[in-house]
Amino acid sequence: MANSLAHTKWVCKYHIVFAPKYRRKIIYNQLRADIQKDIRDLCKWKGVEIIEGHMMPDHVHLLLSIPPKYNISSFMGYLKGKTATMIFEKHGNLKYKFGNKHFWSTGYYVSTVGLNEATIAKYIREQEKQDQIEDKLTMKEYKDPFKG
């Protein structure tokens, strides 16, 4: 189950969430496939395994296995910086919406994953379904104050 480097056995898994600047729901447009491919390529180049991933309309969930030779902050700087550059190269029209090539918002959420990896992977897979169910329930419970 553990991976290995030259003289190291390791299991370093992280749940990471990050969002586009201003949480614009731009991910589901034409950018979704490009962002997924870019994230896959960048992770592969660094030897990072994507265990689970899902792109929500306004944020990205990833469950990653990152070698201990990379710290989280430098890897996330690399991932967000390179994907932003790649996005602006492919979609030049976005530079007017996102000034100075800042596609991603500042910061991210990260949590280490211990023995509950399966639970977190399931959460990432099914979060969108759960959000849709909650939205439907909210709409049913909502009473329009103008309809008496």
PDB file of N, CA and C in Angstrom, residues 46-114:
ATOM      1  N   LYS A  46       4.735  15.469 -12.131  1.00  0.00           N
ATOM      2  CA  LYS A  46       5.353  15.552 -10.801  1.00  0.00           C
ATOM      3  C   LYS A  46       5.316  14.227 -10.044  1.00  0.00           C
ATOM      4  N   GLY A  47       4.693  13.197 -10.632  1.00  0.00           N
ATOM      5  CA  GLY A  47       4.600  11.914  -9.946  1.00  0.00           C
ATOM      6  C   GLY A  47       3.538  11.893  -8.864  1.00  0.00           C
ATOM      7  N   VAL A  48       2.532  12.738  -9.015  1.00  0.00           N
ATOM      8  CA  VAL A  48       1.418  12.819  -8.057  1.00  0.00           C
ATOM      9  C   VAL A  48       0.266  11.991  -8.605  1.00  0.00           C
ATOM     10  N   GLU A  49      -0.283  11.125  -7.769  1.00  0.00           N
ATOM     11  CA  GLU A  49      -1.394  10.277  -8.190  1.00  0.00           C
ATOM     12  C   GLU A  49      -2.720  10.929  -7.837  1.00  0.00           C
ATOM     13  N   ILE A  50      -3.614  11.001  -8.810  1.00  0.00           N
ATOM     14  CA  ILE A  50      -4.971  11.487  -8.558  1.00  0.00           C
ATOM     15  C   ILE A  50      -5.814  10.273  -8.198  1.00  0.00           C
ATOM     16  N   ILE A  51      -6.205  10.177  -6.937  1.00  0.00           N
ATOM     17  CA  ILE A  51      -7.017   9.058  -6.471  1.00  0.00           C
ATOM     18  C   ILE A  51      -8.477   9.306  -6.822  1.00  0.00           C
ATOM     19  N   GLU A  52      -8.922  10.519  -6.611  1.00  0.00           N
ATOM     20  CA  GLU A  52     -10.306  10.907  -6.915  1.00  0.00           C
ATOM     21  C   GLU A  52     -10.288  12.389  -7.238  1.00  0.00           C
ATOM     22  N   GLY A  53     -11.182  12.807  -8.109  1.00  0.00           N
ATOM     23  CA  GLY A  53     -11.290  14.215  -8.440  1.00  0.00           C
ATOM     24  C   GLY A  53     -12.654  14.519  -9.001  1.00  0.00           C
ATOM     25  N   HIS A  54     -13.139  15.713  -8.724  1.00  0.00           N
ATOM     26  CA  HIS A  54     -14.433  16.118  -9.272  1.00  0.00           C
ATOM     27  C   HIS A  54     -14.453  17.631  -9.421  1.00  0.00           C
ATOM     28  N   MET A  55     -14.995  18.093 -10.539  1.00  0.00           N
ATOM     29  CA  MET A  55     -15.091  19.517 -10.795  1.00  0.00           C
ATOM     30  C   MET A  55     -16.525  19.958 -10.571  1.00  0.00           C
ATOM     31  N   MET A  56     -16.732  20.708  -9.525  1.00  0.00           N
ATOM     32  CA  MET A  56     -18.036  21.291  -9.236  1.00  0.00           C
ATOM     33  C   MET A  56     -18.164  22.561 -10.079  1.00  0.00           C
ATOM     34  N   PRO A  57     -19.367  23.157 -10.172  1.00  0.00           N
ATOM     35  CA  PRO A  57     -19.511  24.365 -11.000  1.00  0.00           C
ATOM     36  C   PRO A  57     -18.599  25.510 -10.571  1.00  0.00           C
ATOM     37  N   ASP A  58     -18.291  25.597  -9.272  1.00  0.00           N
ATOM     38  CA  ASP A  58     -17.489  26.738  -8.825  1.00  0.00           C
ATOM     39  C   ASP A  58     -16.288  26.361  -7.971  1.00  0.00           C
ATOM     40  N   HIS A  59     -15.900  25.096  -7.941  1.00  0.00           N
ATOM     41  CA  HIS A  59     -14.679  24.692  -7.247  1.00  0.00           C
ATOM     42  C   HIS A  59     -14.241  23.300  -7.686  1.00  0.00           C
ATOM     43  N   VAL A  60     -13.023  22.934  -7.298  1.00  0.00           N
ATOM     44  CA  VAL A  60     -12.430  21.652  -7.686  1.00  0.00           C
ATOM     45  C   VAL A  60     -12.094  20.867  -6.427  1.00  0.00           C
ATOM     46  N   HIS A  61     -12.478  19.589  -6.391  1.00  0.00           N
ATOM     47  CA  HIS A  61     -12.123  18.664  -5.311  1.00  0.00           C
ATOM     48  C   HIS A  61     -11.103  17.670  -5.846  1.00  0.00           C
ATOM     49  N   LEU A  62     -10.024  17.445  -5.118  1.00  0.00           N
ATOM     50  CA  LEU A  62      -9.040  16.446  -5.499  1.00  0.00           C
ATOM     51  C   LEU A  62      -8.639  15.627  -4.282  1.00  0.00           C
ATOM     52  N   LEU A  63      -8.446  14.345  -4.472  1.00  0.00           N
ATOM     53  CA  LEU A  63      -7.836  13.474  -3.472  1.00  0.00           C
ATOM     54  C   LEU A  63      -6.538  13.007  -4.108  1.00  0.00           C
ATOM     55  N   LEU A  64      -5.415  13.488  -3.593  1.00  0.00           N
ATOM     56  CA  LEU A  64      -4.116  13.270  -4.219  1.00  0.00           C
ATOM     57  C   LEU A  64      -3.164  12.513  -3.304  1.00  0.00           C
ATOM     58  N   SER A  65      -2.315  11.728  -3.912  1.00  0.00           N
ATOM     59  CA  SER A  65      -1.208  11.095  -3.219  1.00  0.00           C
ATOM     60  C   SER A  65       0.053  11.817  -3.685  1.00  0.00           C
ATOM     61  N   ILE A  66       0.615  12.639  -2.806  1.00  0.00           N
ATOM     62  CA  ILE A  66       1.743  13.505  -3.164  1.00  0.00           C
ATOM     63  C   ILE A  66       3.008  12.991  -2.486  1.00  0.00           C
ATOM     64  N   PRO A  67       4.082  12.755  -3.248  1.00  0.00           N
ATOM     65  CA  PRO A  67       5.328  12.290  -2.640  1.00  0.00           C
ATOM     66  C   PRO A  67       5.837  13.285  -1.597  1.00  0.00           C
ATOM     67  N   PRO A  68       6.475  12.787  -0.530  1.00  0.00           N
ATOM     68  CA  PRO A  68       6.940  13.683   0.531  1.00  0.00           C
ATOM     69  C   PRO A  68       8.056  14.633   0.117  1.00  0.00           C
ATOM     70  N   LYS A  69       8.624  14.436  -1.064  1.00  0.00           N
ATOM     71  CA  LYS A  69       9.655  15.376  -1.518  1.00  0.00           C
ATOM     72  C   LYS A  69       9.054  16.722  -1.915  1.00  0.00           C
ATOM     73  N   TYR A  70       7.713  16.799  -2.046  1.00  0.00           N
ATOM     74  CA  TYR A  70       7.025  18.058  -2.343  1.00  0.00           C
ATOM     75  C   TYR A  70       6.215  18.467  -1.132  1.00  0.00           C
ATOM     76  N   ASN A  71       6.320  19.730  -0.735  1.00  0.00           N
ATOM     77  CA  ASN A  71       5.387  20.188   0.301  1.00  0.00           C
ATOM     78  C   ASN A  71       4.113  20.680  -0.387  1.00  0.00           C
ATOM     79  N   ILE A  72       3.042  20.687   0.369  1.00  0.00           N
ATOM     80  CA  ILE A  72       1.728  20.996  -0.204  1.00  0.00           C
ATOM     81  C   ILE A  72       1.694  22.393  -0.805  1.00  0.00           C
ATOM     82  N   SER A  73       2.229  23.373  -0.089  1.00  0.00           N
ATOM     83  CA  SER A  73       2.135  24.740  -0.586  1.00  0.00           C
ATOM     84  C   SER A  73       2.880  24.926  -1.903  1.00  0.00           C
ATOM     85  N   SER A  74       4.057  24.313  -2.046  1.00  0.00           N
ATOM     86  CA  SER A  74       4.777  24.465  -3.317  1.00  0.00           C
ATOM     87  C   SER A  74       4.073  23.703  -4.437  1.00  0.00           C
ATOM     88  N   PHE A  75       3.518  22.530  -4.140  1.00  0.00           N
ATOM     89  CA  PHE A  75       2.797  21.790  -5.171  1.00  0.00           C
ATOM     90  C   PHE A  75       1.550  22.548  -5.611  1.00  0.00           C
ATOM     91  N   MET A  76       0.801  23.112  -4.662  1.00  0.00           N
ATOM     92  CA  MET A  76      -0.408  23.847  -5.024  1.00  0.00           C
ATOM     93  C   MET A  76      -0.064  25.122  -5.801  1.00  0.00           C
ATOM     94  N   GLY A  77       1.026  25.782  -5.439  1.00  0.00           N
ATOM     95  CA  GLY A  77       1.474  26.935  -6.219  1.00  0.00           C
ATOM     96  C   GLY A  77       1.790  26.539  -7.649  1.00  0.00           C
ATOM     97  N   TYR A  78       2.467  25.416  -7.802  1.00  0.00           N
ATOM     98  CA  TYR A  78       2.787  24.875  -9.123  1.00  0.00           C
ATOM     99  C   TYR A  78       1.507  24.545  -9.886  1.00  0.00           C
ATOM    100  N   LEU A  79       0.586  23.794  -9.249  1.00  0.00           N
ATOM    101  CA  LEU A  79      -0.632  23.339  -9.920  1.00  0.00           C
ATOM    102  C   LEU A  79      -1.513  24.512 -10.338  1.00  0.00           C
ATOM    103  N   LYS A  80      -1.768  25.434  -9.415  1.00  0.00           N
ATOM    104  CA  LYS A  80      -2.637  26.564  -9.737  1.00  0.00           C
ATOM    105  C   LYS A  80      -1.968  27.518 -10.726  1.00  0.00           C
ATOM    106  N   GLY A  81      -0.688  27.752 -10.571  1.00  0.00           N
ATOM    107  CA  GLY A  81       0.024  28.659 -11.463  1.00  0.00           C
ATOM    108  C   GLY A  81       0.105  28.131 -12.883  1.00  0.00           C
ATOM    109  N   LYS A  82       0.483  26.867 -13.015  1.00  0.00           N
ATOM    110  CA  LYS A  82       0.616  26.278 -14.354  1.00  0.00           C
ATOM    111  C   LYS A  82      -0.740  26.117 -15.042  1.00  0.00           C
ATOM    112  N   THR A  83      -1.777  25.684 -14.290  1.00  0.00           N
ATOM    113  CA  THR A  83      -3.092  25.542 -14.933  1.00  0.00           C
ATOM    114  C   THR A  83      -3.607  26.906 -15.396  1.00  0.00           C
ATOM    115  N   ALA A  84      -3.397  27.945 -14.588  1.00  0.00           N
ATOM    116  CA  ALA A  84      -3.837  29.284 -14.991  1.00  0.00           C
ATOM    117  C   ALA A  84      -3.131  29.709 -16.282  1.00  0.00           C
ATOM    118  N   THR A  85      -1.829  29.498 -16.343  1.00  0.00           N
ATOM    119  CA  THR A  85      -1.076  29.848 -17.547  1.00  0.00           C
ATOM    120  C   THR A  85      -1.583  29.068 -18.755  1.00  0.00           C
ATOM    121  N   MET A  86      -1.824  27.777 -18.560  1.00  0.00           N
ATOM    122  CA  MET A  86      -2.300  26.935 -19.658  1.00  0.00           C
ATOM    123  C   MET A  86      -3.696  27.357 -20.117  1.00  0.00           C
ATOM    124  N   ILE A  87      -4.554  27.719 -19.172  1.00  0.00           N
ATOM    125  CA  ILE A  87      -5.916  28.164 -19.503  1.00  0.00           C
ATOM    126  C   ILE A  87      -5.868  29.444 -20.324  1.00  0.00           C
ATOM    127  N   PHE A  88      -5.047  30.414 -19.891  1.00  0.00           N
ATOM    128  CA  PHE A  88      -4.983  31.689 -20.606  1.00  0.00           C
ATOM    129  C   PHE A  88      -4.312  31.546 -21.975  1.00  0.00           C
ATOM    130  N   GLU A  89      -3.422  30.562 -22.133  1.00  0.00           N
ATOM    131  CA  GLU A  89      -2.834  30.322 -23.452  1.00  0.00           C
ATOM    132  C   GLU A  89      -3.880  29.782 -24.422  1.00  0.00           C
ATOM    133  N   LYS A  90      -4.753  28.882 -23.927  1.00  0.00           N
ATOM    134  CA  LYS A  90      -5.768  28.266 -24.782  1.00  0.00           C
ATOM    135  C   LYS A  90      -6.985  29.163 -24.982  1.00  0.00           C
ATOM    136  N   HIS A  91      -7.312  29.963 -23.975  1.00  0.00           N
ATOM    137  CA  HIS A  91      -8.527  30.783 -24.000  1.00  0.00           C
ATOM    138  C   HIS A  91      -8.147  32.241 -23.719  1.00  0.00           C
ATOM    139  N   GLY A  92      -7.606  32.904 -24.712  1.00  0.00           N
ATOM    140  CA  GLY A  92      -7.130  34.268 -24.558  1.00  0.00           C
ATOM    141  C   GLY A  92      -8.208  35.265 -24.176  1.00  0.00           C
ATOM    142  N   ASN A  93      -9.471  34.971 -24.500  1.00  0.00           N
ATOM    143  CA  ASN A  93     -10.558  35.898 -24.186  1.00  0.00           C
ATOM    144  C   ASN A  93     -10.791  36.035 -22.684  1.00  0.00           C
ATOM    145  N   LEU A  94     -10.292  35.105 -21.883  1.00  0.00           N
ATOM    146  CA  LEU A  94     -10.518  35.164 -20.434  1.00  0.00           C
ATOM    147  C   LEU A  94      -9.691  36.228 -19.732  1.00  0.00           C
ATOM    148  N   LYS A  95      -8.645  36.713 -20.386  1.00  0.00           N
ATOM    149  CA  LYS A  95      -7.792  37.688 -19.713  1.00  0.00           C
ATOM    150  C   LYS A  95      -8.539  38.980 -19.399  1.00  0.00           C
ATOM    151  N   TYR A  96      -9.668  39.207 -20.070  1.00  0.00           N
ATOM    152  CA  TYR A  96     -10.445  40.408 -19.783  1.00  0.00           C
ATOM    153  C   TYR A  96     -11.302  40.225 -18.538  1.00  0.00           C
ATOM    154  N   LYS A  97     -11.721  38.989 -18.254  1.00  0.00           N
ATOM    155  CA  LYS A  97     -12.497  38.713 -17.053  1.00  0.00           C
ATOM    156  C   LYS A  97     -11.603  38.544 -15.830  1.00  0.00           C
ATOM    157  N   PHE A  98     -10.447  37.921 -16.044  1.00  0.00           N
ATOM    158  CA  PHE A  98      -9.515  37.646 -14.956  1.00  0.00           C
ATOM    159  C   PHE A  98      -8.257  38.456 -15.208  1.00  0.00           C
ATOM    160  N   GLY A  99      -8.180  39.632 -14.644  1.00  0.00           N
ATOM    161  CA  GLY A  99      -7.038  40.501 -14.873  1.00  0.00           C
ATOM    162  C   GLY A  99      -5.737  39.885 -14.410  1.00  0.00           C
ATOM    163  N   ASN A 100      -4.660  40.205 -15.082  1.00  0.00           N
ATOM    164  CA  ASN A 100      -3.309  39.771 -14.732  1.00  0.00           C
ATOM    165  C   ASN A 100      -3.153  38.254 -14.638  1.00  0.00           C
ATOM    166  N   LYS A 101      -3.950  37.515 -15.375  1.00  0.00           N
ATOM    167  CA  LYS A 101      -3.862  36.062 -15.420  1.00  0.00           C
ATOM    168  C   LYS A 101      -4.026  35.398 -14.053  1.00  0.00           C
ATOM    169  N   HIS A 102      -4.887  35.942 -13.227  1.00  0.00           N
ATOM    170  CA  HIS A 102      -5.208  35.328 -11.938  1.00  0.00           C
ATOM    171  C   HIS A 102      -6.523  34.570 -12.106  1.00  0.00           C
ATOM    172  N   PHE A 103      -6.440  33.302 -12.491  1.00  0.00           N
ATOM    173  CA  PHE A 103      -7.646  32.509 -12.703  1.00  0.00           C
ATOM    174  C   PHE A 103      -8.173  31.954 -11.380  1.00  0.00           C
ATOM    175  N   TRP A 104      -7.274  31.447 -10.538  1.00  0.00           N
ATOM    176  CA  TRP A 104      -7.677  30.819  -9.269  1.00  0.00           C
ATOM    177  C   TRP A 104      -7.689  31.831  -8.139  1.00  0.00           C
ATOM    178  N   SER A 105      -8.588  31.618  -7.188  1.00  0.00           N
ATOM    179  CA  SER A 105      -8.616  32.481  -6.009  1.00  0.00           C
ATOM    180  C   SER A 105      -7.391  32.197  -5.149  1.00  0.00           C
ATOM    181  N   THR A 106      -7.081  33.126  -4.282  1.00  0.00           N
ATOM    182  CA  THR A 106      -5.967  32.950  -3.371  1.00  0.00           C
ATOM    183  C   THR A 106      -6.321  31.867  -2.360  1.00  0.00           C
ATOM    184  N   GLY A 107      -5.397  30.990  -2.090  1.00  0.00           N
ATOM    185  CA  GLY A 107      -5.595  29.973  -1.063  1.00  0.00           C
ATOM    186  C   GLY A 107      -6.291  28.724  -1.561  1.00  0.00           C
ATOM    187  N   TYR A 108      -6.452  27.780  -0.653  1.00  0.00           N
ATOM    188  CA  TYR A 108      -7.069  26.490  -0.927  1.00  0.00           C
ATOM    189  C   TYR A 108      -7.334  25.818   0.409  1.00  0.00           C
ATOM    190  N   TYR A 109      -8.125  24.764   0.388  1.00  0.00           N
ATOM    191  CA  TYR A 109      -8.375  23.952   1.578  1.00  0.00           C
ATOM    192  C   TYR A 109      -7.583  22.656   1.413  1.00  0.00           C
ATOM    193  N   VAL A 110      -6.925  22.206   2.466  1.00  0.00           N
ATOM    194  CA  VAL A 110      -6.217  20.932   2.423  1.00  0.00           C
ATOM    195  C   VAL A 110      -6.407  20.207   3.742  1.00  0.00           C
ATOM    196  N   SER A 111      -6.597  18.910   3.643  1.00  0.00           N
ATOM    197  CA  SER A 111      -6.742  18.068   4.823  1.00  0.00           C
ATOM    198  C   SER A 111      -5.999  16.774   4.556  1.00  0.00           C
ATOM    199  N   THR A 112      -5.270  16.291   5.559  1.00  0.00           N
ATOM    200  CA  THR A 112      -4.607  15.007   5.386  1.00  0.00           C
ATOM    201  C   THR A 112      -5.642  13.900   5.472  1.00  0.00           C
ATOM    202  N   VAL A 113      -5.381  12.842   4.755  1.00  0.00           N
ATOM    203  CA  VAL A 113      -6.306  11.714   4.713  1.00  0.00           C
ATOM    204  C   VAL A 113      -5.617  10.532   5.375  1.00  0.00           C
ATOM    205  N   GLY A 114      -6.224  10.028   6.419  1.00  0.00           N
ATOM    206  CA  GLY A 114      -5.670   8.860   7.096  1.00  0.00           C
ATOM    207  C   GLY A 114      -6.375   7.610   6.628  1.00  0.00           C
TER     208      GLY A 114
END
